[in-house]
mmCIF file with all atom_site columns, C-alpha atoms in Angstrom:
data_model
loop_
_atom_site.group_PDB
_atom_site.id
_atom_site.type_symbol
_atom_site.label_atom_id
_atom_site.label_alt_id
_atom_site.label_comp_id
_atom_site.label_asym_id
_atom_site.label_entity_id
_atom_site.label_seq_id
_atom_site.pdbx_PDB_ins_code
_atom_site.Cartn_x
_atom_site.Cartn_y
_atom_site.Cartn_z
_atom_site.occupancy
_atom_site.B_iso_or_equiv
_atom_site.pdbx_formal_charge
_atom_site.auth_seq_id
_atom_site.auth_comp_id
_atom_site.auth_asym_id
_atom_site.auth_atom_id
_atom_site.pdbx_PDB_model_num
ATOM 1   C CA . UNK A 1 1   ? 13.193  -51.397 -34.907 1.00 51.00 ? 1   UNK A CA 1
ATOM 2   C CA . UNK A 1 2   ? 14.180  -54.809 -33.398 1.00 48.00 ? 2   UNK A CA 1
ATOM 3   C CA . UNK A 1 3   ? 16.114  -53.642 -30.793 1.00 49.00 ? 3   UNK A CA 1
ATOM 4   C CA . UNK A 1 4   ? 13.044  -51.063 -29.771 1.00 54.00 ? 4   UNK A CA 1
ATOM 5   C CA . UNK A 1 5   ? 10.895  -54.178 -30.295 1.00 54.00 ? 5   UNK A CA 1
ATOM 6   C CA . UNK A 1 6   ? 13.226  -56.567 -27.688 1.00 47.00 ? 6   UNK A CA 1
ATOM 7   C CA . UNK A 1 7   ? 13.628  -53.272 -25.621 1.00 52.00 ? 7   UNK A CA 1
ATOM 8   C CA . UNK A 1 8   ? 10.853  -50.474 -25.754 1.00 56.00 ? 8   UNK A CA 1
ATOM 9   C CA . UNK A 1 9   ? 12.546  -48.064 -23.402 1.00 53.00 ? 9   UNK A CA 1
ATOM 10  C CA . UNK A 1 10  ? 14.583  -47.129 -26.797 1.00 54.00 ? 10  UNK A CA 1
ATOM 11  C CA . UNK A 1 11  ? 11.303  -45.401 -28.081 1.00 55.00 ? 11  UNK A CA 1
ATOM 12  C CA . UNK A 1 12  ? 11.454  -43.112 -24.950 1.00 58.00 ? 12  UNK A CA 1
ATOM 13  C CA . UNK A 1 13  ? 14.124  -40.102 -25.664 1.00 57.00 ? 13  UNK A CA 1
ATOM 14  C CA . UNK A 1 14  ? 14.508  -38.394 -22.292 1.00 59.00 ? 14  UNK A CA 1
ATOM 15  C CA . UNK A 1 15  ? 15.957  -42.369 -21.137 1.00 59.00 ? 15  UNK A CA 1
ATOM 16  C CA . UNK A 1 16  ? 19.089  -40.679 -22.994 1.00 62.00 ? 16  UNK A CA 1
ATOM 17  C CA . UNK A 1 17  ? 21.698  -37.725 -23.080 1.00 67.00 ? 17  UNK A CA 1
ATOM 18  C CA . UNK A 1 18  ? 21.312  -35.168 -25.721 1.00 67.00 ? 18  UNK A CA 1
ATOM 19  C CA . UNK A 1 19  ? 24.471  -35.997 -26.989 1.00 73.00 ? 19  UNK A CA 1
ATOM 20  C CA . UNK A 1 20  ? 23.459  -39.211 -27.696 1.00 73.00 ? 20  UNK A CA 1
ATOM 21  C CA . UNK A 1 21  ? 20.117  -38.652 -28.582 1.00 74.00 ? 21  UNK A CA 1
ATOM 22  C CA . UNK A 1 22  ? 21.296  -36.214 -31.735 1.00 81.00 ? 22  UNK A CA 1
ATOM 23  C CA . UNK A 1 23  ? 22.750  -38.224 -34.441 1.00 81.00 ? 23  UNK A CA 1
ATOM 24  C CA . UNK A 1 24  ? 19.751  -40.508 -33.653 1.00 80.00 ? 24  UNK A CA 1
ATOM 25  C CA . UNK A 1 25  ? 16.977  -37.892 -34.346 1.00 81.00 ? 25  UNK A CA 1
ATOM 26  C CA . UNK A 1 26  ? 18.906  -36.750 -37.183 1.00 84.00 ? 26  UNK A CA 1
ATOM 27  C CA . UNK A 1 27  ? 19.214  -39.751 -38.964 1.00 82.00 ? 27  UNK A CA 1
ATOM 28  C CA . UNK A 1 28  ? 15.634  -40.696 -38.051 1.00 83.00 ? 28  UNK A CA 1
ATOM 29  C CA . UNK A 1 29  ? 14.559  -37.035 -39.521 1.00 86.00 ? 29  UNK A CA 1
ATOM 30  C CA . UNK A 1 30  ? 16.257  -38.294 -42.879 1.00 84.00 ? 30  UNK A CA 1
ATOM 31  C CA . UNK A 1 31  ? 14.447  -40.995 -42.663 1.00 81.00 ? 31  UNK A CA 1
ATOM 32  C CA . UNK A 1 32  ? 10.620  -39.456 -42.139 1.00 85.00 ? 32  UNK A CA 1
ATOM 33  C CA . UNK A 1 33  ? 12.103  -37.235 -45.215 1.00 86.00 ? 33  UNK A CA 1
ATOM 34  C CA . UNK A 1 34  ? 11.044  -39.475 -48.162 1.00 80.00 ? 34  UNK A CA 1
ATOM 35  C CA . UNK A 1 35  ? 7.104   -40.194 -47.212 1.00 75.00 ? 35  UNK A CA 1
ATOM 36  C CA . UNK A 1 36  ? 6.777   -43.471 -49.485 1.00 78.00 ? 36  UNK A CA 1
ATOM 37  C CA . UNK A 1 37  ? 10.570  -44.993 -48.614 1.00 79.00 ? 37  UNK A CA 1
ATOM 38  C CA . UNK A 1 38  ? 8.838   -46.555 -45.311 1.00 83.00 ? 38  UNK A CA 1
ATOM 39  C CA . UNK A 1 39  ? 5.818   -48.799 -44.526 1.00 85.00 ? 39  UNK A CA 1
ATOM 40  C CA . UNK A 1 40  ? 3.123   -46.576 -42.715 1.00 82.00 ? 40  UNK A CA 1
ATOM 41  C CA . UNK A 1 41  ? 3.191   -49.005 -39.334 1.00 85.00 ? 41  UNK A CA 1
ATOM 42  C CA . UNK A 1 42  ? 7.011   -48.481 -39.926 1.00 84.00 ? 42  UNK A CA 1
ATOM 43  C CA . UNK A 1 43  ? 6.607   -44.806 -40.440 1.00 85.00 ? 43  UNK A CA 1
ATOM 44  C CA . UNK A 1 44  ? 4.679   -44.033 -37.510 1.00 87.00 ? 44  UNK A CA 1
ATOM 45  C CA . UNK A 1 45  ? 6.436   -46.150 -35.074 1.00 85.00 ? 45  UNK A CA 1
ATOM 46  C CA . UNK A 1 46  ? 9.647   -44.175 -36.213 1.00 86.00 ? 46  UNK A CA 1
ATOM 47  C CA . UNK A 1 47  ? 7.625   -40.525 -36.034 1.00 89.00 ? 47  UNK A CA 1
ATOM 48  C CA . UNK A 1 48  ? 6.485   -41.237 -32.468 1.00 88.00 ? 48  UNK A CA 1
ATOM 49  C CA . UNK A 1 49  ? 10.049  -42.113 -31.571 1.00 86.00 ? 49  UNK A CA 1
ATOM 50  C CA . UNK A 1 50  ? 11.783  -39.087 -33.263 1.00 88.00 ? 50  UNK A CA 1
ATOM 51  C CA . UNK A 1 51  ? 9.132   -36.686 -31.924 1.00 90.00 ? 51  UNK A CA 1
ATOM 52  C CA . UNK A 1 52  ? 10.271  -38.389 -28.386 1.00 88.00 ? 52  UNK A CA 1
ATOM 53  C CA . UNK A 1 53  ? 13.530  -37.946 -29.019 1.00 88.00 ? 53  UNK A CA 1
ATOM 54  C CA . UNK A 1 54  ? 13.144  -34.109 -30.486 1.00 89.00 ? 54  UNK A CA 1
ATOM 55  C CA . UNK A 1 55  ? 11.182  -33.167 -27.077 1.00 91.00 ? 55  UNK A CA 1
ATOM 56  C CA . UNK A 1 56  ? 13.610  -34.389 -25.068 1.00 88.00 ? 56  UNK A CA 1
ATOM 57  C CA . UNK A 1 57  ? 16.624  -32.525 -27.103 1.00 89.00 ? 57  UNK A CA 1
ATOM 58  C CA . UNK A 1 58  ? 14.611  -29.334 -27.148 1.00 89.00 ? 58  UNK A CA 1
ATOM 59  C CA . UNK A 1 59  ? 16.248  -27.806 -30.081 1.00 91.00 ? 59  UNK A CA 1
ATOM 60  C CA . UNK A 1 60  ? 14.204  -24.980 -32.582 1.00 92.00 ? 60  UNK A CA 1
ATOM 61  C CA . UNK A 1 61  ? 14.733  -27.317 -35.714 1.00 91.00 ? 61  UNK A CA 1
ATOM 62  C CA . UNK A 1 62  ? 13.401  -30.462 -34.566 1.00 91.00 ? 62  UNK A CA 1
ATOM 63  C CA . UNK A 1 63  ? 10.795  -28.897 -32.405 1.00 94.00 ? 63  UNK A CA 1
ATOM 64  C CA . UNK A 1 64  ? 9.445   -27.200 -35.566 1.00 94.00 ? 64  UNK A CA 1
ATOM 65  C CA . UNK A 1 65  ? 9.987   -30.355 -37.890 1.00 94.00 ? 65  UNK A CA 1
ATOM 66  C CA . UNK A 1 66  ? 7.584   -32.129 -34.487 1.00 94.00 ? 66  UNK A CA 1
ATOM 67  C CA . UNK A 1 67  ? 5.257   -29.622 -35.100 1.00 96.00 ? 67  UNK A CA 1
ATOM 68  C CA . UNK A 1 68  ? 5.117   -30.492 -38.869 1.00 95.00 ? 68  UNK A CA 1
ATOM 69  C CA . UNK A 1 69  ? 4.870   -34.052 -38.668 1.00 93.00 ? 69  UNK A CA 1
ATOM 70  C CA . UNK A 1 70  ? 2.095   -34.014 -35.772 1.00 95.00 ? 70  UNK A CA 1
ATOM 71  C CA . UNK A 1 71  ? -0.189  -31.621 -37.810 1.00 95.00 ? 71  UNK A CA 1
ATOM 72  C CA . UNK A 1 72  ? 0.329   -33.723 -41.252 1.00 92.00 ? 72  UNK A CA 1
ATOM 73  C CA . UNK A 1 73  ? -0.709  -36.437 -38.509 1.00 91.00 ? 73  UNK A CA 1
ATOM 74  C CA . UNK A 1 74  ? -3.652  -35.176 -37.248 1.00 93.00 ? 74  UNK A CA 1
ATOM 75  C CA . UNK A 1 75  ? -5.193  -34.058 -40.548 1.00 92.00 ? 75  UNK A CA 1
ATOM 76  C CA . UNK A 1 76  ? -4.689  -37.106 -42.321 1.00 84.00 ? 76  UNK A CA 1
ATOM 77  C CA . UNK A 1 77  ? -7.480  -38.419 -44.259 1.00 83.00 ? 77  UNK A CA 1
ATOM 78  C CA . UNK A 1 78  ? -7.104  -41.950 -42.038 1.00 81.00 ? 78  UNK A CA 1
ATOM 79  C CA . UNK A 1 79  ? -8.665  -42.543 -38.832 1.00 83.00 ? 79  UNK A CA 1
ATOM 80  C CA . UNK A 1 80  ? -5.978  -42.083 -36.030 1.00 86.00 ? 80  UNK A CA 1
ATOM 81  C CA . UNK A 1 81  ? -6.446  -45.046 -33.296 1.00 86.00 ? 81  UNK A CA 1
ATOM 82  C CA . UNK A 1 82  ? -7.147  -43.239 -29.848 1.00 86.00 ? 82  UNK A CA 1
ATOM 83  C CA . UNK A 1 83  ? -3.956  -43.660 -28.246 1.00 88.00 ? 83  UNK A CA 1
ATOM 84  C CA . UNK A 1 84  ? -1.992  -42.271 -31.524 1.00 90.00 ? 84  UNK A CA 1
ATOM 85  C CA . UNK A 1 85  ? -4.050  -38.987 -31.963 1.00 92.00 ? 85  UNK A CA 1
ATOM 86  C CA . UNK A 1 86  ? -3.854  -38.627 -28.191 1.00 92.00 ? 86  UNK A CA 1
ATOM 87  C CA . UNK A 1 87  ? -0.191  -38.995 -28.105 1.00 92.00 ? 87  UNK A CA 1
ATOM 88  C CA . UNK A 1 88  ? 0.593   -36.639 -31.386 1.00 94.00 ? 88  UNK A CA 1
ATOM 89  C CA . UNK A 1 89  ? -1.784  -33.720 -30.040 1.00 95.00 ? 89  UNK A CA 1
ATOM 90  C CA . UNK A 1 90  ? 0.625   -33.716 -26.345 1.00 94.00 ? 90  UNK A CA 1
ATOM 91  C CA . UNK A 1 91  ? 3.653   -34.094 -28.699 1.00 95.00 ? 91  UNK A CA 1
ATOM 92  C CA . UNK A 1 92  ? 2.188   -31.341 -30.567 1.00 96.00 ? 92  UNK A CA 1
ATOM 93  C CA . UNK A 1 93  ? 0.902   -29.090 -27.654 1.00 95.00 ? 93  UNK A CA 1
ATOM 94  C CA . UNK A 1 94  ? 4.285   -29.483 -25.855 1.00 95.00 ? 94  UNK A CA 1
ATOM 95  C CA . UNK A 1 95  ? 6.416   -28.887 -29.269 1.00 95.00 ? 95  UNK A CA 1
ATOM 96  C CA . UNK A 1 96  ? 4.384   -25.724 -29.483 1.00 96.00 ? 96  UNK A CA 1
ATOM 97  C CA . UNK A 1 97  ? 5.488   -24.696 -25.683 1.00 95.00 ? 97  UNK A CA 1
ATOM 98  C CA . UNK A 1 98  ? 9.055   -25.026 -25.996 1.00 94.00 ? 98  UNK A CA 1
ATOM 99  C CA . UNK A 1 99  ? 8.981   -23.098 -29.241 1.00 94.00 ? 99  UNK A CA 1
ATOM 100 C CA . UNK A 1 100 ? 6.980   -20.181 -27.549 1.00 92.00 ? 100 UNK A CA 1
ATOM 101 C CA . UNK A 1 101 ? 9.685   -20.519 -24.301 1.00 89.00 ? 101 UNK A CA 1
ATOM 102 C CA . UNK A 1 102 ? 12.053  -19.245 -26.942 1.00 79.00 ? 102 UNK A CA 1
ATOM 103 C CA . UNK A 1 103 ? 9.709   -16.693 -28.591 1.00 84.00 ? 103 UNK A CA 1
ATOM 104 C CA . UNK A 1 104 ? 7.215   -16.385 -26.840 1.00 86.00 ? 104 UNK A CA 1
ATOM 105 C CA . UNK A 1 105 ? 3.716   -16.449 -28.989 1.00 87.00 ? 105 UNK A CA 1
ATOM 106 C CA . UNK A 1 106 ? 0.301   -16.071 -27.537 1.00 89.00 ? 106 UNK A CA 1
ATOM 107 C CA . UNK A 1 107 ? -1.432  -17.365 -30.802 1.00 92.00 ? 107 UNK A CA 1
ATOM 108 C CA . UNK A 1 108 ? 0.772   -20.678 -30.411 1.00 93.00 ? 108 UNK A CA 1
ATOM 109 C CA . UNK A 1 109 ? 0.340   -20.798 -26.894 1.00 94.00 ? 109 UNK A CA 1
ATOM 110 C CA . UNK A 1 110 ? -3.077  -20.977 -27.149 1.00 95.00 ? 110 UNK A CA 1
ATOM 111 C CA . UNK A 1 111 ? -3.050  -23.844 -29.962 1.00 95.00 ? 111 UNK A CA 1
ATOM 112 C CA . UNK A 1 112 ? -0.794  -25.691 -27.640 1.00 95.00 ? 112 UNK A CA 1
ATOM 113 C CA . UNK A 1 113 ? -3.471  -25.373 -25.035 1.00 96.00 ? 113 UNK A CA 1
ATOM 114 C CA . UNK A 1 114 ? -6.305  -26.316 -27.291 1.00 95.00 ? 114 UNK A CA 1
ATOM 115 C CA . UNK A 1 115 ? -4.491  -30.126 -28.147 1.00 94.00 ? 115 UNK A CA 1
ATOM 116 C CA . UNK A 1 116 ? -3.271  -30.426 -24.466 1.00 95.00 ? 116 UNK A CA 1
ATOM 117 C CA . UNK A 1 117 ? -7.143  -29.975 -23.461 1.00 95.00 ? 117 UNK A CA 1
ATOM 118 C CA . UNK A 1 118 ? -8.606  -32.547 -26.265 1.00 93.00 ? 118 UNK A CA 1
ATOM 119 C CA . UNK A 1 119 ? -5.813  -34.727 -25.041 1.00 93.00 ? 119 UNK A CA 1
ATOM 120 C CA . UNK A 1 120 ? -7.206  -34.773 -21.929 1.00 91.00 ? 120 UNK A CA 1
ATOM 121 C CA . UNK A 1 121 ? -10.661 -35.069 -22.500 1.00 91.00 ? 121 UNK A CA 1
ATOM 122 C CA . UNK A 1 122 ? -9.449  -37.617 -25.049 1.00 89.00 ? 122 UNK A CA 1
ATOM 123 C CA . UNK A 1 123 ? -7.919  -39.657 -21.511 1.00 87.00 ? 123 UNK A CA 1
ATOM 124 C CA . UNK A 1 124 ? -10.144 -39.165 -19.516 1.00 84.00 ? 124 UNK A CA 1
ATOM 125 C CA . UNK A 1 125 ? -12.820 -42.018 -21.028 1.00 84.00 ? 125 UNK A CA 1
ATOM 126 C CA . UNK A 1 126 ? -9.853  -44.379 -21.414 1.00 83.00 ? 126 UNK A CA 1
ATOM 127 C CA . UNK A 1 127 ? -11.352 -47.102 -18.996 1.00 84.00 ? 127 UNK A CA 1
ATOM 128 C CA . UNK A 1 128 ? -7.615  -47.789 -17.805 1.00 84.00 ? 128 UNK A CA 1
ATOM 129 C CA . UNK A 1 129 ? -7.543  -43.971 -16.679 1.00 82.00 ? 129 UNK A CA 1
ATOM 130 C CA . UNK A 1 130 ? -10.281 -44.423 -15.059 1.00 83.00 ? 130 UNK A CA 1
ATOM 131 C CA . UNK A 1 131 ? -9.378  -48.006 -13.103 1.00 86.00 ? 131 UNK A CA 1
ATOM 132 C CA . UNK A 1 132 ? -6.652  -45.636 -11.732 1.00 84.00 ? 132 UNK A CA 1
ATOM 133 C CA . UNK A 1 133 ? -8.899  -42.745 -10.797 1.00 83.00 ? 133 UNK A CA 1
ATOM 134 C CA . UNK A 1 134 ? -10.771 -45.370 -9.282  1.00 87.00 ? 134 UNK A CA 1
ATOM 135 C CA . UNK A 1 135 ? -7.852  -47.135 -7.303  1.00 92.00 ? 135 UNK A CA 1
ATOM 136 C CA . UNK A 1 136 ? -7.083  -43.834 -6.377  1.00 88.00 ? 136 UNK A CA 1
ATOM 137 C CA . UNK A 1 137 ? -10.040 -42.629 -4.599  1.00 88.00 ? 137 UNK A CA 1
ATOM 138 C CA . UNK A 1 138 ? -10.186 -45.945 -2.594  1.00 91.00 ? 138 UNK A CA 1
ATOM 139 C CA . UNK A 1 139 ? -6.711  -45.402 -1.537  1.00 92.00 ? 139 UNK A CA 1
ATOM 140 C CA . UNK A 1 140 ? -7.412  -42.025 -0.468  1.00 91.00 ? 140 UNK A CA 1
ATOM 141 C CA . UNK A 1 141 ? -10.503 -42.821 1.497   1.00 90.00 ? 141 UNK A CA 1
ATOM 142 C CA . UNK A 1 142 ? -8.527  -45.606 2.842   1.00 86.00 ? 142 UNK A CA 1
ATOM 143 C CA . UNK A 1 143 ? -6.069  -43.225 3.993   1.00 87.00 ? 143 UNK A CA 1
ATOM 144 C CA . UNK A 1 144 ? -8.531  -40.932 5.731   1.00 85.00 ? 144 UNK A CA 1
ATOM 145 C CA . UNK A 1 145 ? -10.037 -43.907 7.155   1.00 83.00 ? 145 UNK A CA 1
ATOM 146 C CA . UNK A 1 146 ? -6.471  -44.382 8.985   1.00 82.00 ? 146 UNK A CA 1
ATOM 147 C CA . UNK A 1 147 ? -6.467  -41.052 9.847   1.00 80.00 ? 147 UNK A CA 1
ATOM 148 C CA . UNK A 1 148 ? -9.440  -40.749 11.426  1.00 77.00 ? 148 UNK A CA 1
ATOM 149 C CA . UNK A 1 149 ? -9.176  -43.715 13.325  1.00 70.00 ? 149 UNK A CA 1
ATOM 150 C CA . UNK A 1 150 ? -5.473  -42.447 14.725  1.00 61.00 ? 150 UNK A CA 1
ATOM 151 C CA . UNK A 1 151 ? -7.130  -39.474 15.637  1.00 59.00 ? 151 UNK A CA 1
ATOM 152 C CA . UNK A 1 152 ? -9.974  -40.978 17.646  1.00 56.00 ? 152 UNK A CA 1
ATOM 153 C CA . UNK A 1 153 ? -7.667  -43.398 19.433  1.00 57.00 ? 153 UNK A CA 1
ATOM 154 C CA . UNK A 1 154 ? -5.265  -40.238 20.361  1.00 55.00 ? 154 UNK A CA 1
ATOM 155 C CA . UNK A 1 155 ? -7.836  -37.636 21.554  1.00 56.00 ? 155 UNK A CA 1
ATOM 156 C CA . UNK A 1 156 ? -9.585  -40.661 23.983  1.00 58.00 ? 156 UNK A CA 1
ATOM 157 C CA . UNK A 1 157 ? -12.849 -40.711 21.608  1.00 56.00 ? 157 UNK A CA 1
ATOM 158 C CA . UNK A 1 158 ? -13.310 -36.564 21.804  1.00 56.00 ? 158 UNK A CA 1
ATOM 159 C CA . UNK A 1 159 ? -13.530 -34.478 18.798  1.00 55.00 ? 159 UNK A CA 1
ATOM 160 C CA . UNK A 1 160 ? -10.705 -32.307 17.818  1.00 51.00 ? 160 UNK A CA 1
#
């Protein structure tokens, strides 16, 4: 935790290869075992990393051990602060996706498509979202601005 702390690209698992990545989740997964060996701030910081980590390796066991912890996440009795319950419905929708690539099952398809669409309505009244929505349409209008103007000087003043 102090090294993710000093360095937080640790927390991200697709920063590593899946040989490496393993023994990591694995021991982390012995970890999450015992629910009252771990601080909760410790406990989640370690969940979100291992559910990284398990996405990233793709494999059946940790995708359905994702799927566990995410649910016992969500329907906790404690309030879930935006960005976590945000973050654990995508882990969950996408944990839910790569299980169905491997058999594929329209009833968890569509709950993977239910927390990937909260999720996003969930983002989009983050006001940072929206700063970039923002910044975004400016740039684009800028853009067509340039456009435009490129294509007024080429064509003499005529419309094309």
């Amino acid at each position: 935790l102090i090294a993710r702390a000093l360095q937080p690209g640790l927390g991200d698992g697709t920063a590593f290869r899946a040989d490496k990545l393993a023994p990591v989740a694995a021991i982390i997964m012995a970890c999450l075992e015992d629910e009252d060996a771990l601080p909760a701030r410790t406990r989640k910081t370690l969940e979100a990393d291992y559910c990284s980590m398990a996405l990233a390796l793709n494999e059946e066991t940790h995708l359905t051990r994702v799927v566990e912890l995410r649910r016992r996440r969500l329907a906790g009795e404690e309030a879930l602060v935006p960005t976590e319950e945000v973050q654990a419905r995508i882990d969950l929708g996408r944990a839910l996706l790569l299980l169905s690539n491997n058999s594929f099952d329209p009833v968890r398809v569509r709950e993977a498509m239910d927390h990937l669409k909260i999720a996003v309505e969930r983002l989009k009244v983050d006001p940072v979202l929206r700063l970039a929505q923002q910044t975004n349409l400016a740039v684009q209008q800028g853009q067509a601005m340039l456009s435009n103007r490129k294509r007024f000087s080429v064509t003499g003043g005529s419309t094309i």
